[in-house]
Coordinates of C-alpha atoms and ligand atoms in Angstrom, one line a residue:
M1 CA 5.4 19.8 11.9
A2 CA 3.2 20.4 14.9
F3 CA 0.2 18.8 13.1
F4 CA 2.4 15.8 12.2
K5 CA 3.4 15.4 15.9
T6 CA -0.2 15.5 17.0
V7 CA -1.1 12.8 14.5
I8 CA 1.7 10.5 15.6
A9 CA 0.8 11.1 19.3
K10 CA -2.8 10.2 18.7
L11 CA -1.9 7.1 16.7
A12 CA 0.7 6.0 19.3
T13 CA -1.9 6.2 22.1
E14 CA -4.4 4.2 20.1
A15 CA -1.8 1.6 19.1
S16 CA -0.6 0.9 22.5
S17 CA -4.0 0.6 24.1
N18 CA -5.3 -2.9 24.8
R19 CA -6.1 -4.5 21.5
C20 CA -6.9 -7.9 20.0
N21 CA -7.3 -6.9 16.4
P22 CA -4.2 -7.1 14.2
F23 CA -2.3 -3.8 13.7
I24 CA -2.8 -2.8 10.1
A25 CA -0.7 -0.2 8.2
F26 CA -1.9 0.6 4.6
V27 CA 1.1 1.7 2.5
L28 CA 0.0 3.9 -0.4
G29 CA 1.6 6.0 -3.1
G30 CA 1.8 6.1 -6.9
P31 CA 3.4 3.4 -9.0
G32 CA 7.2 3.6 -8.4
S33 CA 6.9 5.8 -5.3
G34 CA 8.9 3.2 -3.3
K35 CA 6.2 1.4 -1.3
G36 CA 7.5 -2.1 -1.8
T37 CA 11.2 -1.1 -1.2
Q38 CA 10.4 0.8 2.0
C39 CA 8.1 -2.0 3.2
V40 CA 10.9 -4.5 3.0
K41 CA 13.0 -2.3 5.3
I42 CA 10.1 -1.5 7.7
A43 CA 9.2 -5.2 7.9
E44 CA 12.9 -6.1 8.7
T45 CA 13.3 -3.4 11.3
F46 CA 10.0 -3.4 13.0
R47 CA 9.0 -7.0 12.5
F48 CA 5.9 -6.5 10.4
A49 CA 4.5 -9.0 7.9
H50 CA 4.7 -7.5 4.5
L51 CA 1.7 -8.2 2.2
S52 CA 2.0 -6.7 -1.2
A53 CA -1.4 -6.8 -3.0
G54 CA 0.3 -6.5 -6.4
D55 CA 2.6 -9.5 -5.5
L56 CA -0.3 -11.6 -4.3
L57 CA -2.2 -10.8 -7.6
R58 CA 0.9 -11.7 -9.7
E59 CA 1.3 -15.0 -7.8
E60 CA -2.4 -15.7 -8.4
M61 CA -1.9 -14.8 -12.1
S62 CA 1.0 -17.3 -12.5
S63 CA -0.7 -20.1 -10.6
N64 CA -3.0 -20.9 -13.5
S65 CA -6.0 -20.2 -11.4
E66 CA -9.3 -19.5 -13.1
N67 CA -8.8 -15.8 -12.7
G68 CA -5.3 -15.7 -14.0
T69 CA -6.0 -14.4 -17.5
M70 CA -8.4 -11.8 -16.2
I71 CA -5.9 -10.5 -13.6
H72 CA -3.1 -10.4 -16.3
D73 CA -5.3 -8.3 -18.7
I74 CA -6.4 -5.9 -15.9
I75 CA -2.8 -5.4 -14.7
K76 CA -1.5 -4.9 -18.2
D77 CA -4.2 -2.2 -18.7
G78 CA -3.3 -0.5 -15.5
K79 CA -6.8 -1.0 -14.1
I80 CA -7.9 -2.4 -10.8
V81 CA -8.7 -6.0 -10.1
P82 CA -12.2 -6.6 -8.6
S83 CA -12.1 -6.2 -4.9
E84 CA -13.4 -9.6 -4.1
I85 CA -10.3 -11.3 -5.5
T86 CA -7.8 -9.0 -3.9
V87 CA -9.5 -8.9 -0.5
N88 CA -9.8 -12.6 -0.4
L89 CA -6.0 -13.0 -1.1
L90 CA -5.2 -10.5 1.6
R91 CA -7.6 -12.1 4.1
K92 CA -6.1 -15.5 3.6
A93 CA -2.6 -14.1 3.9
I94 CA -3.5 -12.3 7.1
H95 CA -5.1 -15.3 8.7
S96 CA -2.3 -17.7 7.7
S97 CA 0.4 -15.4 9.0
G98 CA 1.7 -15.9 12.6
N99 CA 2.2 -12.2 12.8
H100 CA -0.2 -9.6 14.2
K101 CA 1.3 -6.5 12.5
F102 CA 0.8 -6.0 8.8
L103 CA 2.0 -3.7 6.1
I104 CA -0.5 -3.9 3.3
D105 CA 1.4 -2.6 0.4
G106 CA -0.4 -1.0 -2.6
F107 CA -3.9 -1.5 -1.3
P108 CA -6.7 -0.2 -1.2
R109 CA -6.5 1.3 -4.7
N110 CA -10.1 2.7 -4.8
E111 CA -13.1 3.2 -2.6
E112 CA -14.6 -0.2 -3.5
N113 CA -11.3 -1.9 -2.3
R114 CA -11.5 0.1 0.9
I115 CA -15.1 -0.6 1.7
S116 CA -14.7 -4.3 0.8
F117 CA -11.6 -4.7 3.0
E118 CA -13.3 -3.1 6.0
R119 CA -16.4 -5.3 5.5
I120 CA -14.7 -8.6 4.8
V121 CA -11.7 -8.4 7.1
G122 CA -13.6 -6.4 9.6
V123 CA -11.0 -3.9 10.6
E124 CA -9.9 -0.4 9.6
P125 CA -6.2 0.5 9.2
D126 CA -4.4 2.0 12.3
I127 CA -2.2 4.1 10.1
V128 CA -1.8 4.9 6.4
L129 CA 1.7 5.7 5.1
F130 CA 1.6 7.8 2.0
F131 CA 4.8 8.0 -0.1
D132 CA 4.5 11.2 -2.0
C133 CA 6.6 11.4 -5.2
P134 CA 6.6 13.6 -8.3
E135 CA 5.3 11.9 -11.4
E136 CA 8.5 12.4 -13.5
E137 CA 10.5 10.6 -10.7
M138 CA 7.9 7.7 -10.6
V139 CA 8.1 7.3 -14.4
K140 CA 11.9 7.2 -14.3
R141 CA 12.0 4.6 -11.5
V142 CA 9.4 2.3 -13.1
L143 CA 11.0 2.4 -16.6
N144 CA 14.4 1.6 -15.1
R145 CA 13.5 -1.2 -12.7
N146 CA 13.7 -4.1 -15.1
Q147 CA 11.6 -6.6 -13.2
G148 CA 10.0 -8.0 -16.3
R149 CA 6.6 -6.8 -15.3
V150 CA 3.9 -6.6 -18.0
D151 CA 2.9 -3.1 -16.7
D152 CA 6.3 -1.5 -16.5
N153 CA 6.2 0.3 -19.8
I154 CA 5.4 3.9 -20.8
D155 CA 1.8 3.2 -22.1
T156 CA 0.7 1.2 -19.0
M157 CA 2.5 3.6 -16.7
K158 CA 0.5 6.6 -18.1
K159 CA -2.7 4.7 -17.3
R160 CA -1.6 3.7 -13.9
L161 CA -0.8 7.4 -13.0
E162 CA -4.3 8.4 -14.1
V163 CA -5.9 5.6 -12.1
F164 CA -3.8 6.6 -9.1
K165 CA -4.9 10.3 -9.3
K166 CA -8.5 9.5 -10.0
L167 CA -9.2 6.5 -7.7
N168 CA -6.4 6.2 -5.2
L169 CA -6.0 9.8 -4.0
P170 CA -9.6 9.9 -2.8
V171 CA -8.9 6.9 -0.5
I172 CA -5.9 8.8 0.9
D173 CA -8.1 11.9 1.4
Y174 CA -10.7 9.7 3.2
Y175 CA -8.1 8.5 5.7
S176 CA -6.5 12.0 6.0
A177 CA -9.9 13.3 7.2
K178 CA -9.8 10.6 9.8
G179 CA -6.3 11.7 11.0
K180 CA -4.7 8.4 9.9
V181 CA -2.3 9.5 7.2
C182 CA 1.4 10.1 7.5
K183 CA 2.7 11.7 4.3
I184 CA 6.4 11.0 3.6
N185 CA 8.4 12.8 0.9
A186 CA 9.5 9.8 -1.2
V187 CA 12.3 11.7 -3.1
G188 CA 15.8 10.6 -2.2
T189 CA 17.8 7.4 -1.9
V190 CA 16.3 4.3 -0.3
N191 CA 18.2 5.1 3.0
E192 CA 17.3 8.8 3.0
V193 CA 13.6 8.0 2.6
F194 CA 13.9 5.3 5.3
E195 CA 15.4 7.9 7.7
K196 CA 12.1 9.7 7.4
V197 CA 9.9 6.6 7.8
Q198 CA 11.7 5.2 10.8
P199 CA 10.7 7.8 13.4
V200 CA 7.0 7.4 12.4
L201 CA 7.1 3.6 13.1
A202 CA 9.3 4.0 16.2
A203 CA 6.8 6.5 17.7
L204 CA 4.0 3.9 17.5
R205 CA 5.8 1.7 20.0
I206 CA 4.1 -1.5 18.9
Ligands
LIG301 N1 -3.5 -4.1 -8.4 C1 -4.8 -4.1 -8.2 N2 -5.3 -4.1 -6.9 C2 -4.5 -3.9 -5.9 C3 -3.1 -3.9 -6.1 C4 -2.6 -3.9 -7.4 O1 -5.6 -4.3 -9.1 O2 -4.9 -3.9 -4.7 C5 -3.0 -4.2 -9.8 C6 -3.2 -2.9 -10.6 O3 -3.4 -3.2 -11.9 C7 -1.8 -2.2 -10.4 C8 -0.9 -3.5 -10.5 O4 -1.6 -4.5 -9.8 O5 -1.5 -1.3 -11.4 C9 0.5 -3.3 -9.9 O6 0.4 -3.0 -8.6 P1 1.7 -2.9 -7.6 O7 1.2 -2.3 -6.3 O8 2.4 -4.1 -7.6 O9 2.5 -1.8 -8.4 P2 3.4 -0.6 -7.8 O10 2.4 0.5 -7.5 O11 4.1 -1.1 -6.6 O12 4.3 -0.3 -9.0
LIG302 MG1 5.2 -2.4 -5.5

């Protein structure tokens, strides 16, 4: 708890110092950990723009763009879309938004994503929210959510969990070592989890 308070205090000081860069929060966690759901509530309460990398890719996939089929096949296989595509979608969305505070939901998924974002967008995240959830709970949520997604089935879900452990956890470890990660226990109702998220955001005073 003491460590947690130190992290928040450091982030709050940095966040409130004079800045011209956008305020960036990466929101990470396994598939079905509740990133998107909590982002909607955070965006509403704290007036962030919510950019979901997965949603941007799904929009791109359905817009009949030249990359549509490739994106579909990668998502269906639980793998990660080449960074160039995702980072460009995020960059455009950041620049066309009138906001200066962003929740980047479900990104970066791997080291290549992280490096590419920092190079192309030119900023590091100010904070990383990590929704920590047991696998059985994530599987249950994904298989029950009925959003008609090509990747919400048991076979793809198994692959996504493997990709999360192998490629995404190292990104979380990287930012942990920089003191930027706030880990939130993602088990509970939407409101119970939000009760744990709210003080973290409130303490940033941005
Ligand atoms: N995806 C990707 N790069 C990203 C974000 C998502 O390649 O930066 C792909 C990947 O195949 C992932 C899928 O989109 O499994 C769904 O991601 P999303 O974040 O929407 O799923 P969630 O984790 O919220 O269930
Ligand atoms: Mg999501």
